[in-house]
Short mmCIF file of C-alpha atoms in Angstrom, two decimals:
data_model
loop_
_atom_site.label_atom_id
_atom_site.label_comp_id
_atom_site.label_asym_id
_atom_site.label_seq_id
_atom_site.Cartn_x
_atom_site.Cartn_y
_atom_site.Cartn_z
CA UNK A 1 88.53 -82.54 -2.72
CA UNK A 2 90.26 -84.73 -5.40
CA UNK A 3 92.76 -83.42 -7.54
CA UNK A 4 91.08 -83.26 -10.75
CA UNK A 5 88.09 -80.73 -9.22
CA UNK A 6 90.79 -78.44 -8.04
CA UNK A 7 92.55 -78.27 -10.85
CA UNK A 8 89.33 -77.45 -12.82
CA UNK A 9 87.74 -74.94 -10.39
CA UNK A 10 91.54 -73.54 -10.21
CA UNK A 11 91.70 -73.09 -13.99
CA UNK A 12 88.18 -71.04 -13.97
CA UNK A 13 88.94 -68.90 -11.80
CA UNK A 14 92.74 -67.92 -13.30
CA UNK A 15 91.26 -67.91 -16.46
CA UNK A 16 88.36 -65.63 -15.92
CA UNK A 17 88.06 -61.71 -17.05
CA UNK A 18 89.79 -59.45 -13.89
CA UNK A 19 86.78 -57.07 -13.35
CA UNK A 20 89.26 -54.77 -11.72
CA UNK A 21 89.91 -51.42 -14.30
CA UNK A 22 93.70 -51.93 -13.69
CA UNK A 23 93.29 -55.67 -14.74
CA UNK A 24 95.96 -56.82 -12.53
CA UNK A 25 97.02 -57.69 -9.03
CA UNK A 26 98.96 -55.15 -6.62
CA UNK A 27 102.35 -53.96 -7.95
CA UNK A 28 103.50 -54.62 -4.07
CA UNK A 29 101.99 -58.23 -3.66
CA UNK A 30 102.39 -59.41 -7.27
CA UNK A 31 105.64 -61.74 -6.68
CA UNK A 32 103.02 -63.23 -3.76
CA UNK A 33 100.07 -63.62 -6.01
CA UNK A 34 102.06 -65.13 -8.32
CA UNK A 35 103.76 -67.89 -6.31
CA UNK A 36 100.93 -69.27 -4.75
CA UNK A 37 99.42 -69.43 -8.25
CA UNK A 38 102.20 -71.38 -9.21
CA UNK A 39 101.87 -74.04 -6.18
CA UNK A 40 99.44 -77.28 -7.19
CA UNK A 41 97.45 -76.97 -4.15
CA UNK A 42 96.87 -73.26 -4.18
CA UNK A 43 95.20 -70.43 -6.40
CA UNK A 44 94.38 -67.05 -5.14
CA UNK A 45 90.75 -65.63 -5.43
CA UNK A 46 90.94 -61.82 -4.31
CA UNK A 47 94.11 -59.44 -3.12
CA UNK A 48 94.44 -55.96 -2.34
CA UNK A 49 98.17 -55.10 -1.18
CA UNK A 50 96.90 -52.45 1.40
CA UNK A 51 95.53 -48.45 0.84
CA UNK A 52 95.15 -45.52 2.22
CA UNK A 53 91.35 -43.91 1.15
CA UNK A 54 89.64 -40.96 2.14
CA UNK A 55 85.76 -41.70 1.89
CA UNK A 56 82.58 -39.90 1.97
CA UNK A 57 79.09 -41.51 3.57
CA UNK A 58 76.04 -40.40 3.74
CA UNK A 59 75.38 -38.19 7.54
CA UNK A 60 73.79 -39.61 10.32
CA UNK A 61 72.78 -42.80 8.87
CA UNK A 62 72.91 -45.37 11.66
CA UNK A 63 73.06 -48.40 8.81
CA UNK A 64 76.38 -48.96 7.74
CA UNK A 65 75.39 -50.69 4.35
CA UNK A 66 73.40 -48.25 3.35
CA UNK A 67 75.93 -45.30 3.72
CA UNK A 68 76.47 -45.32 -0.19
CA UNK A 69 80.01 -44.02 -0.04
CA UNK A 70 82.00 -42.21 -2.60
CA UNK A 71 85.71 -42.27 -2.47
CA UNK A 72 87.54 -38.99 -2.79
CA UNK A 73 90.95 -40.40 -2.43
CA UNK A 74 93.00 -43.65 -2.63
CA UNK A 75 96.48 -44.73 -2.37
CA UNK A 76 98.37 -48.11 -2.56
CA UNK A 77 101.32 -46.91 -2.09
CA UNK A 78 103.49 -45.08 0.87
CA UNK A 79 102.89 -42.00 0.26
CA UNK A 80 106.55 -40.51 -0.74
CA UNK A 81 105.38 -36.59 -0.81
CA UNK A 82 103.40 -36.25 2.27
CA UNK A 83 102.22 -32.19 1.42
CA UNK A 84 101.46 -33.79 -1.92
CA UNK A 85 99.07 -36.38 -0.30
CA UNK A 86 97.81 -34.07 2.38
CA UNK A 87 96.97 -31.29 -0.16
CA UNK A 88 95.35 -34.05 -2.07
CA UNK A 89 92.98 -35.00 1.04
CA UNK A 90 92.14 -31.46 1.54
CA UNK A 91 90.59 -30.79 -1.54
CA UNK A 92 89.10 -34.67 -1.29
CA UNK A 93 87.70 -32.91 1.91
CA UNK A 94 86.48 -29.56 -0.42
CA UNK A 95 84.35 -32.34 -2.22
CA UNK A 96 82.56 -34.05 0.79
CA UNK A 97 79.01 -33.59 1.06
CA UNK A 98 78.75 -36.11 4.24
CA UNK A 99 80.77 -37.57 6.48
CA UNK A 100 84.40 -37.98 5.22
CA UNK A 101 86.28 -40.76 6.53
CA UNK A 102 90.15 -41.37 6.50
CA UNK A 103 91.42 -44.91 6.66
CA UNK A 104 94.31 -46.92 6.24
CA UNK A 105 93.60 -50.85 5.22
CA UNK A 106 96.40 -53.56 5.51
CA UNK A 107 97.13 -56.71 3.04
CA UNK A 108 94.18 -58.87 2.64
CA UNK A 109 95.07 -62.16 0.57
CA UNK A 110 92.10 -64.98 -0.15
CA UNK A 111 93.32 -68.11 -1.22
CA UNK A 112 91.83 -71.26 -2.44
CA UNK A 113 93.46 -74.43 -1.00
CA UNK A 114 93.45 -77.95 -2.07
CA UNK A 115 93.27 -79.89 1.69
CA UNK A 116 92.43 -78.49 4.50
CA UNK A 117 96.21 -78.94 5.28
CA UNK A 118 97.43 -76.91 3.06
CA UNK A 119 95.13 -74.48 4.34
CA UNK A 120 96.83 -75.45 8.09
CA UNK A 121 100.26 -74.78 6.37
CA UNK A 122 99.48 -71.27 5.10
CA UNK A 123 97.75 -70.09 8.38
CA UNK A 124 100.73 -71.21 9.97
CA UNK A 125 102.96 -68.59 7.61
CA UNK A 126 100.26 -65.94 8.02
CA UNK A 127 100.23 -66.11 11.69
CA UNK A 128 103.88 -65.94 12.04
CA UNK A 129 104.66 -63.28 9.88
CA UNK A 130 101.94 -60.72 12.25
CA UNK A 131 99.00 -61.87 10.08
CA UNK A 132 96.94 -62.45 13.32
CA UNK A 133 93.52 -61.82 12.18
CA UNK A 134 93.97 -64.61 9.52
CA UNK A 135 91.44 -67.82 9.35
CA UNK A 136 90.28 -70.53 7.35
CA UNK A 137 86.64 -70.99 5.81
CA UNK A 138 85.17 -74.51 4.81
CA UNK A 139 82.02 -74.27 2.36
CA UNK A 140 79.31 -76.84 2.32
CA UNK A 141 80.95 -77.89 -1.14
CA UNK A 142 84.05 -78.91 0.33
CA UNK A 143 85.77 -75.26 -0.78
CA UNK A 144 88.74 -74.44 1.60
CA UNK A 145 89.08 -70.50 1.56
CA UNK A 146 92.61 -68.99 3.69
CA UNK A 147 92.05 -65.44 4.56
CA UNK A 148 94.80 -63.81 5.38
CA UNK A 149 94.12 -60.46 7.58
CA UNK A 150 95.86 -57.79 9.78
CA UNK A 151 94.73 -56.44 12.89
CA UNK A 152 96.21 -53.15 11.66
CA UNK A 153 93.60 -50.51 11.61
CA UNK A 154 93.31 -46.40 11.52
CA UNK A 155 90.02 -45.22 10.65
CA UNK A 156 89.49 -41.17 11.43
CA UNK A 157 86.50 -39.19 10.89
CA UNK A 158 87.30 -35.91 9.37
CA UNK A 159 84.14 -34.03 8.65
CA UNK A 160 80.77 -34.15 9.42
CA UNK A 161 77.54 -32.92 7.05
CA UNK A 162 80.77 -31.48 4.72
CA UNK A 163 82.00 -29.43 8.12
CA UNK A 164 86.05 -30.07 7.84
CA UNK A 165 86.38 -31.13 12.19
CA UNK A 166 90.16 -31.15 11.91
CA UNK A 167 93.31 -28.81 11.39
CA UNK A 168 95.72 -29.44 8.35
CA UNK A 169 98.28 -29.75 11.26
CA UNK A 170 96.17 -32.33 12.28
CA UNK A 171 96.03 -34.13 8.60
CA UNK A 172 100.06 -34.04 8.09
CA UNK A 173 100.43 -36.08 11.69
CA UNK A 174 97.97 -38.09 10.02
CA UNK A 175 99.54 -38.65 6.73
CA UNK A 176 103.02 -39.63 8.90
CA UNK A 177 100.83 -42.01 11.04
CA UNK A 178 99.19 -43.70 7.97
CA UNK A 179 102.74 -43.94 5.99
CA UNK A 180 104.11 -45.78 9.34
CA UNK A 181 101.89 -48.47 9.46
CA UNK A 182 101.94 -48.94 5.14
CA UNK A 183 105.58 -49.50 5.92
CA UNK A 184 104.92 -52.04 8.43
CA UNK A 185 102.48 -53.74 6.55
CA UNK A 186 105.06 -53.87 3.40
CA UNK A 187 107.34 -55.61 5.96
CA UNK A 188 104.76 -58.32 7.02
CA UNK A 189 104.27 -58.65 3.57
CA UNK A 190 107.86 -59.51 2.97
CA UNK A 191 108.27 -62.09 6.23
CA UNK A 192 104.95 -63.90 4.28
CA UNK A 193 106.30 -63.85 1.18
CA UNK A 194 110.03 -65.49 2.71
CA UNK A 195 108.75 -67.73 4.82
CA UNK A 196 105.60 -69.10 2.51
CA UNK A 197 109.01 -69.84 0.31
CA UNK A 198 110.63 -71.29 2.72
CA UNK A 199 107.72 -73.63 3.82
CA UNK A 200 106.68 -74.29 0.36
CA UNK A 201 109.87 -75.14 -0.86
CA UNK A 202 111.35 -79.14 -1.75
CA UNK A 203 111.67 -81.04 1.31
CA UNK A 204 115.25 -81.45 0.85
CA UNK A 205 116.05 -77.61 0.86
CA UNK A 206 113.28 -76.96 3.44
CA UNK A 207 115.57 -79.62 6.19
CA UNK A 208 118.68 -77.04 6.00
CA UNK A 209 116.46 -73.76 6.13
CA UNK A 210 114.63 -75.09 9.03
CA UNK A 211 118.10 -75.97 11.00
CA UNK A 212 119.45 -72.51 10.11
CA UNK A 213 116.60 -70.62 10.44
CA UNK A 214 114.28 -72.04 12.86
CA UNK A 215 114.96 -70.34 16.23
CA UNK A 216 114.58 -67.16 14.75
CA UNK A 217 111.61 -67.64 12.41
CA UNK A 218 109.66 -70.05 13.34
CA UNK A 219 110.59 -70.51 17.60
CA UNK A 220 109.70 -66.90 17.95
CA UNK A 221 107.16 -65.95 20.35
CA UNK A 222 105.47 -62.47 20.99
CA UNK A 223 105.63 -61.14 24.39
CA UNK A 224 104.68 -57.46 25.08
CA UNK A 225 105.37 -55.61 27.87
CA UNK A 226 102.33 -53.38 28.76
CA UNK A 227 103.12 -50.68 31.52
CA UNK A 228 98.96 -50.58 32.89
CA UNK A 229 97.66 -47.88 34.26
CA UNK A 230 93.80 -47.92 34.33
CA UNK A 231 92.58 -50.53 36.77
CA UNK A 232 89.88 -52.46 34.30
CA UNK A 233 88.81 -55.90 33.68
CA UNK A 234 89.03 -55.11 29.82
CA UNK A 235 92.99 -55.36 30.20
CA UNK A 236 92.77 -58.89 31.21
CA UNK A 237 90.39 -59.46 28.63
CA UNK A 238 93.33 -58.84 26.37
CA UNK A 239 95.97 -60.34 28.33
CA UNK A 240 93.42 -63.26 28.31
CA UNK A 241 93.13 -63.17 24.62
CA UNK A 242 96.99 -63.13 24.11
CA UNK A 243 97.56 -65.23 25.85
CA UNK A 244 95.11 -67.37 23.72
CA UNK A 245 96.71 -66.52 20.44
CA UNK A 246 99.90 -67.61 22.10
CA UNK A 247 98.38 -70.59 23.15
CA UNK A 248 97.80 -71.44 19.20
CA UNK A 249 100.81 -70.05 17.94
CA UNK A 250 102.35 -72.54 20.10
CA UNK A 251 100.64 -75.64 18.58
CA UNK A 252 100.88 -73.97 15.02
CA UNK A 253 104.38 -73.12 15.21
CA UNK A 254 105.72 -76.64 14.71
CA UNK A 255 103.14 -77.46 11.85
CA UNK A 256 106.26 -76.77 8.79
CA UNK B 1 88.87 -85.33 18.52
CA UNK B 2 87.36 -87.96 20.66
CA UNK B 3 84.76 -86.93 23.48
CA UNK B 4 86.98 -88.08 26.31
CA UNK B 5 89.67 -85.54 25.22
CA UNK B 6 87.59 -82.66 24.32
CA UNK B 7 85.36 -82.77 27.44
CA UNK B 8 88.57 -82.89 29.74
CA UNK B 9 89.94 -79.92 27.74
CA UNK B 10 86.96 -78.55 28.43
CA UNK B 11 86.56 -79.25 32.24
CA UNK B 12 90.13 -77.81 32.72
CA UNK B 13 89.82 -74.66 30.88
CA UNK B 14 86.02 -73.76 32.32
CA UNK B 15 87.52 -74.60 35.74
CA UNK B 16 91.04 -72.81 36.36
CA UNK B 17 90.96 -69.68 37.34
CA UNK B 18 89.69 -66.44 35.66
CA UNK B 19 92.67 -64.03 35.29
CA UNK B 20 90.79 -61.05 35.05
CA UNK B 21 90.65 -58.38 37.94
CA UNK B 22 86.55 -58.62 36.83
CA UNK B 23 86.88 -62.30 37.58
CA UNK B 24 83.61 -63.15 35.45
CA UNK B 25 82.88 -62.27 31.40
CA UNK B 26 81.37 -59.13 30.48
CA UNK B 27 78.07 -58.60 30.96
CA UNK B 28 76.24 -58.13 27.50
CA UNK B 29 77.87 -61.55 26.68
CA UNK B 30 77.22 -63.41 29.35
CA UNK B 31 74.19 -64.86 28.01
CA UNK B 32 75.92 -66.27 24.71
CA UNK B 33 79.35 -67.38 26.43
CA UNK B 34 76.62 -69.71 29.25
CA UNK B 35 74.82 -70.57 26.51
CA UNK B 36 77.72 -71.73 24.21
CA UNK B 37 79.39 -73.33 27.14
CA UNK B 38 76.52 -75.18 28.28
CA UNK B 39 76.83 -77.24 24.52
CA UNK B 40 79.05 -80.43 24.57
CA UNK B 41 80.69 -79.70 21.32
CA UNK B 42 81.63 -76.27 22.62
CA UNK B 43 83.27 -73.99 24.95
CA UNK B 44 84.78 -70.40 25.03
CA UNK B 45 88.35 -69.81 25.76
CA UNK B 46 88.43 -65.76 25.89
CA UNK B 47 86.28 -62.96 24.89
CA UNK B 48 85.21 -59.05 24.96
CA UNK B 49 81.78 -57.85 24.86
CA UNK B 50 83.31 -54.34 22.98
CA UNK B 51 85.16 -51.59 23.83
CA UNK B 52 86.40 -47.92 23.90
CA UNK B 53 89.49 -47.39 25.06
CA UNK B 54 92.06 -44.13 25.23
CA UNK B 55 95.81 -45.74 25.43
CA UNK B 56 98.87 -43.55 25.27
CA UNK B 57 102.20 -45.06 23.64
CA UNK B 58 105.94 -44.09 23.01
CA UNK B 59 106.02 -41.34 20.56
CA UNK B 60 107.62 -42.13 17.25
CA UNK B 61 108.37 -45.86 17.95
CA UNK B 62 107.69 -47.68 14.45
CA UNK B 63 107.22 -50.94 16.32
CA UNK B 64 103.60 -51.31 17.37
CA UNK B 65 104.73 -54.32 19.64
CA UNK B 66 107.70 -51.75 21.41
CA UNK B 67 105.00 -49.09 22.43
CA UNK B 68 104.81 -50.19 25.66
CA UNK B 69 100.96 -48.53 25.97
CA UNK B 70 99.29 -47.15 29.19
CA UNK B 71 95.66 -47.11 29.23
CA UNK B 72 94.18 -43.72 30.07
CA UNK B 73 90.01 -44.90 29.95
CA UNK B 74 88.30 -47.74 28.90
CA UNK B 75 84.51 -48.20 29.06
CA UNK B 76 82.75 -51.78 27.82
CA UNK B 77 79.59 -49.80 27.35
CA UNK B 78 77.55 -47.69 25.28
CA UNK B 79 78.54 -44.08 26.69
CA UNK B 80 75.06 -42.73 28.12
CA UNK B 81 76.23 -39.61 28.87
CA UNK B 82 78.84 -38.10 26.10
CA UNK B 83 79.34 -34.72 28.19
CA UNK B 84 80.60 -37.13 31.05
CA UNK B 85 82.74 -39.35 28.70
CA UNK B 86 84.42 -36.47 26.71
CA UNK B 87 85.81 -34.87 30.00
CA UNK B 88 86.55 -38.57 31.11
CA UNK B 89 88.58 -38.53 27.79
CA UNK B 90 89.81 -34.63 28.16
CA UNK B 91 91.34 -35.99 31.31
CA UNK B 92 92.88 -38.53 30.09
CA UNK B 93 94.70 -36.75 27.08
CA UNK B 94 95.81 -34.47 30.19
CA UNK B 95 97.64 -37.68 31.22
CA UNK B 96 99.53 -38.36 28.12
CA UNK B 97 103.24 -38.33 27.97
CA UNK B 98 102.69 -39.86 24.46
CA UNK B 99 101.05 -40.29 21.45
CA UNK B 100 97.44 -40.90 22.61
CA UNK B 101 94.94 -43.33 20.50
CA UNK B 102 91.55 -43.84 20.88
CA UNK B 103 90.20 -46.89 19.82
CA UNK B 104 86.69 -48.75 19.57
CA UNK B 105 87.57 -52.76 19.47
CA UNK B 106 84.05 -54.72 18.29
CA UNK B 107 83.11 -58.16 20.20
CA UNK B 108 85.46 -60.96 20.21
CA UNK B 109 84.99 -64.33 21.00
CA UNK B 110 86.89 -67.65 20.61
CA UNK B 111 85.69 -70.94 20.85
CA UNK B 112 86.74 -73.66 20.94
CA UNK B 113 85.06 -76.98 19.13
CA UNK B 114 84.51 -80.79 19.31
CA UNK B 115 84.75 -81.17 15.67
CA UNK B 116 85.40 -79.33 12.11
CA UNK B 117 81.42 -79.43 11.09
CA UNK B 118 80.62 -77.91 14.64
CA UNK B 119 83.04 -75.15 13.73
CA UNK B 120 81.63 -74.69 10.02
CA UNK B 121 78.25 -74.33 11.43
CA UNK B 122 79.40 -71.45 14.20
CA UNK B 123 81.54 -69.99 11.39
CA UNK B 124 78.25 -70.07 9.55
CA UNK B 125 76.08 -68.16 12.14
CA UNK B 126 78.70 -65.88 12.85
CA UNK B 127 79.20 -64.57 9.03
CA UNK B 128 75.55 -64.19 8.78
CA UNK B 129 75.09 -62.36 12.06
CA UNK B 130 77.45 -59.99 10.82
CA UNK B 131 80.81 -60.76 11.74
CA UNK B 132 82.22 -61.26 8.43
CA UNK B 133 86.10 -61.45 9.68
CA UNK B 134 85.34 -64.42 11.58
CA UNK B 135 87.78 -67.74 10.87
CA UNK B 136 88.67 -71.56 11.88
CA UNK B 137 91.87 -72.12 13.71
CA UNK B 138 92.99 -75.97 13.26
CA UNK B 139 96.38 -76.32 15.13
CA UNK B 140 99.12 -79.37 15.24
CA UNK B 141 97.33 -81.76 18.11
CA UNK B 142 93.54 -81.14 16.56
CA UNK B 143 92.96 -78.27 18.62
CA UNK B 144 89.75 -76.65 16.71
CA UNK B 145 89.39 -73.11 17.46
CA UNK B 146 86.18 -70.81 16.04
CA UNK B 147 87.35 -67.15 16.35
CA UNK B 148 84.36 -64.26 15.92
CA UNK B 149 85.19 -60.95 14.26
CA UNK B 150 84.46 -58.23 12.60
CA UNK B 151 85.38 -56.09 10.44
CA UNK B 152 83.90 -53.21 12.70
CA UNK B 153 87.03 -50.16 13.50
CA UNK B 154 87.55 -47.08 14.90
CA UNK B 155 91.14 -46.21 15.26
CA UNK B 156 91.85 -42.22 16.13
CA UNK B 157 95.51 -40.15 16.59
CA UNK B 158 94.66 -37.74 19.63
CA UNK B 159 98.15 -36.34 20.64
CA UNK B 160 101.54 -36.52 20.13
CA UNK B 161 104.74 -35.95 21.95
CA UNK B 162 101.55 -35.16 24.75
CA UNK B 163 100.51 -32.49 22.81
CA UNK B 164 96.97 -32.84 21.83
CA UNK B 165 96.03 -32.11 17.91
CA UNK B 166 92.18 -32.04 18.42
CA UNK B 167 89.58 -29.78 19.50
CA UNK B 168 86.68 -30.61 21.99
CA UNK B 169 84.30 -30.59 19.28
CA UNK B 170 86.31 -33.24 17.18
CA UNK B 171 86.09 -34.99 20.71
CA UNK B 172 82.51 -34.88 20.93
CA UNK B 173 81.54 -35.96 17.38
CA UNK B 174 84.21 -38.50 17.80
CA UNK B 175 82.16 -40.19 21.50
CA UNK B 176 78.82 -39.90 18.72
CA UNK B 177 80.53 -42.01 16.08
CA UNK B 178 81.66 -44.72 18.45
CA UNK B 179 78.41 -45.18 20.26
CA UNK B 180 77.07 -45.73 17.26
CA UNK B 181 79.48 -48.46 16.83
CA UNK B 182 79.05 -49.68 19.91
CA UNK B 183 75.26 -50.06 19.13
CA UNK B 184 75.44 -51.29 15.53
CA UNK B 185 77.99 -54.03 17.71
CA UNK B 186 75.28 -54.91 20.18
CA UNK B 187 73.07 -55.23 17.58
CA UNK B 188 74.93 -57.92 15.94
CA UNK B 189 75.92 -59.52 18.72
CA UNK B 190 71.91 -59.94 19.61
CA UNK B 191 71.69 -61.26 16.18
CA UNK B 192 74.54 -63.89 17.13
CA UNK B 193 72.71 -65.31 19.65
CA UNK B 194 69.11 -65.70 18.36
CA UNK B 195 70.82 -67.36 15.02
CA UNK B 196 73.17 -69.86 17.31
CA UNK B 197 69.98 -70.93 19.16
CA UNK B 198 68.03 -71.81 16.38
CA UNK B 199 70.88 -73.42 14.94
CA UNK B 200 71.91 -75.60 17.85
CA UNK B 201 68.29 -76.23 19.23
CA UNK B 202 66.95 -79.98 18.68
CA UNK B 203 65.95 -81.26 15.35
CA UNK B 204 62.56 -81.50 15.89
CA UNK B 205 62.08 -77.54 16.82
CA UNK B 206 64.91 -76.60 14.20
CA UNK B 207 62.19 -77.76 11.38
CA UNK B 208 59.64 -75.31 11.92
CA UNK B 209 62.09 -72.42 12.58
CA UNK B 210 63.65 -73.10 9.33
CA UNK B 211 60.41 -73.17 7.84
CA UNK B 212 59.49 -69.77 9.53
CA UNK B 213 62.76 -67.91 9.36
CA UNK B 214 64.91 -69.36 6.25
CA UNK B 215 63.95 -66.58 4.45
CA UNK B 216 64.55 -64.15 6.32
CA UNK B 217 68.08 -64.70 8.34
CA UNK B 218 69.96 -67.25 6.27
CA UNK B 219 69.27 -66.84 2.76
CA UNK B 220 69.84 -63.03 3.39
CA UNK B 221 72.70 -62.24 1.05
CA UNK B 222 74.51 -58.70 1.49
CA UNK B 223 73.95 -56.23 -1.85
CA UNK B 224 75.27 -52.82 -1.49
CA UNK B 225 75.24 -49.99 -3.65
CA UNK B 226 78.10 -47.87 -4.57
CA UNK B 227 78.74 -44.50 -5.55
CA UNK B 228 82.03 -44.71 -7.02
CA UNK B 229 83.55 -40.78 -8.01
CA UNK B 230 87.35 -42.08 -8.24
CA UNK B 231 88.66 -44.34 -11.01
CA UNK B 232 91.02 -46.49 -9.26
CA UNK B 233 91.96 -50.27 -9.46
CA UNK B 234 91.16 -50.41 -5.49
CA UNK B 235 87.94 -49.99 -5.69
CA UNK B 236 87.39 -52.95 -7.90
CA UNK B 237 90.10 -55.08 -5.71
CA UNK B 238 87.02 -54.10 -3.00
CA UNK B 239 84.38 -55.48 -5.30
CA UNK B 240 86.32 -58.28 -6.18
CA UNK B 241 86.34 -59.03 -2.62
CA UNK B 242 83.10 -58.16 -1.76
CA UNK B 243 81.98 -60.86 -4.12
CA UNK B 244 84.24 -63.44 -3.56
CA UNK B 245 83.17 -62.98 0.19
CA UNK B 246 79.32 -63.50 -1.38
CA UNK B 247 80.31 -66.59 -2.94
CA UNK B 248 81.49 -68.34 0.50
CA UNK B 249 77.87 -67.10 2.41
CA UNK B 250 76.04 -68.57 -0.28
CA UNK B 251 78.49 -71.92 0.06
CA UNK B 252 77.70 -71.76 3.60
CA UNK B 253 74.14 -70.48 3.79
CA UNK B 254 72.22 -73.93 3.80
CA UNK B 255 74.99 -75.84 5.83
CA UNK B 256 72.85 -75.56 9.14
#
């Protein structure tokens, strides 16, 4: 895409009304937004810096699109005062008239990209700071989308027809679990924002990060242990499919 | 990527050895992995039909990569008989020394691909089957890589410190929810492979498919309706996203 047509399409989209009622990006994410908004060859299209909801769907419907939801609780941030929150989701759960469903969902960051490069460059960062679920899109118009996406996940039902199916014992372990992996995901968030810096930064200062830093960014490889006790072919699967994702860490890793 | 290279990358990965215990791909895939693999411009390097699994970890280990998990059941199919599965899965909590999880994981695939457009147009069928996580993987030496997800979860606390926090009810509502999952997942894998026939099947017969079918599978653009009781930024983050994700099927719709 030449320069001029990003620029333009890049303007547009800054420049258009936020439909969002806050009218701004993520308190958590908004140094990140902001950077890549500053960079020539990127501009960011959607963000949410990760929540915790409490949702209610219609029962028994088999169609997931045509659940017509209603949200009884949300959260962007850890939540500080967990009685607070859990009191909270049990009068969210008071309200349901379906099935109410607790969920936690990490970081998700679109962003426009220039060259398909660039787009390379930022998968690269995304991977390597435990982004693994992040990809790249090419439209027929030559529109380069980055995605970047967790593989975090906790999604609990809690009631079912507007029948509460779970203790408040149950909801504070809950709570704690949910708050764990916000914290996590507020760490990944850092390591992208640091190391989308570093990559992004003047070639000159890149040269000295990348000999001080780059056997413990960069050079650094997952490897789990995993103690298995079920004889099944599904736990090759996954070793199969890390191994995979190492495979393409490996030929990413060098990319910066 | 010239042919020469990609067909002996090809040869050697379809030829070594299949780590798995199974020793062959599971079974409600096999059909898509042959067929993709019989294509010159294609071949799989891992993949999981779907599963649910129960896995214990360490108990208040912040590190999801430290948990050093043990898998206490894991089935790849739709469970016909809950009564059966729930003790399978009453048994298994029995087991834990941990916190245990229980998990459904949707269908995963990877490919791998000849050249960019032959990933565009899997990315393509793959969004529009369904699997709207799905992304393009371009590493350092040209390696191409087509990875299908979605955004499908189920991710449920069970126990902790081996205590168990649920009832047998929970359990049994809980088996319900993920069959469905399972079957909404089969559904769209089904879906996958009718689209990625017509789409890869010769010119000639492509023409009066598209002339049949356009209508119906690819111009197909997700609307849903929303209920919204809570006034909260998120929820317009989510719409923000849900449209932006609009905009790329409709940049992709006509690319096959």
């Amino acid at each position: 895409m030449d320069g001029d047509s990003f620029q333009q399409w890049k303007n547009q989209c800054l420049n258009k009304c936020d439909f969002s009622k806050k009218g701004s990006v993520d308190e958590d994410i908004s140094h990140v937004v902001s950077f890549i908004n500053s960079q020539d060859r990127y501009f960011t299209t959607s963000s949410c810096s990760g929540r915790i909801i409490l949702f209610d769907a219609v029962s028994d419907c088999p169609d997931v699109q045509k659940q017509n939801c209603s949200w009884l609780f949300v959260t962007h941030q850890k939540c500080q005062m967990e009685d607070v929150v859990r009191n909270h989701i049990v009068r969210g759960l008071e309200k349901s008239v379906g099935d109410a469903t607790f969920k936690f969902e990490p970081f998700v960051l679109h962003v426009q990209c220039k060259q398909l490069e660039d787009a390379q460059l930022l998968h690269t960062v995304a991977i390597n700071s435990g982004f693994r679920n992040s990809g790249i899109t090419v439209g027929k118009k030559g529109k380069i989308i980055m995605a970047v996406r967790s593989t975090h996940c906790l999604e609990v039902p809690l009631s079912h027809r507007s029948h509460v199916l779970v203790t408040h014992q149950y909801l504070d372990f809950l709570v704690g679990v949910a708050n764990q992996k916000m914290e996590e995901n507020l760490k990944r968030i850092q390591r992208f924002s640091e190391c989308l810096q570093a990559a992004l930064q003047p070639q000159e200062e890149k040269c000295s990060f990348k000999e001080a830093d780059n056997k413990t960014v960069y050079r650094r490889r997952r490897k789990r242990t995993q103690d298995v006790s079920v004889t099944d072919s599904s736990q090759n699967t996954q070793e199969h499919h890390e191994n995979t994702e190492e495979e393409i860490d490996c030929d990413l890793l060098f990319l910066l």
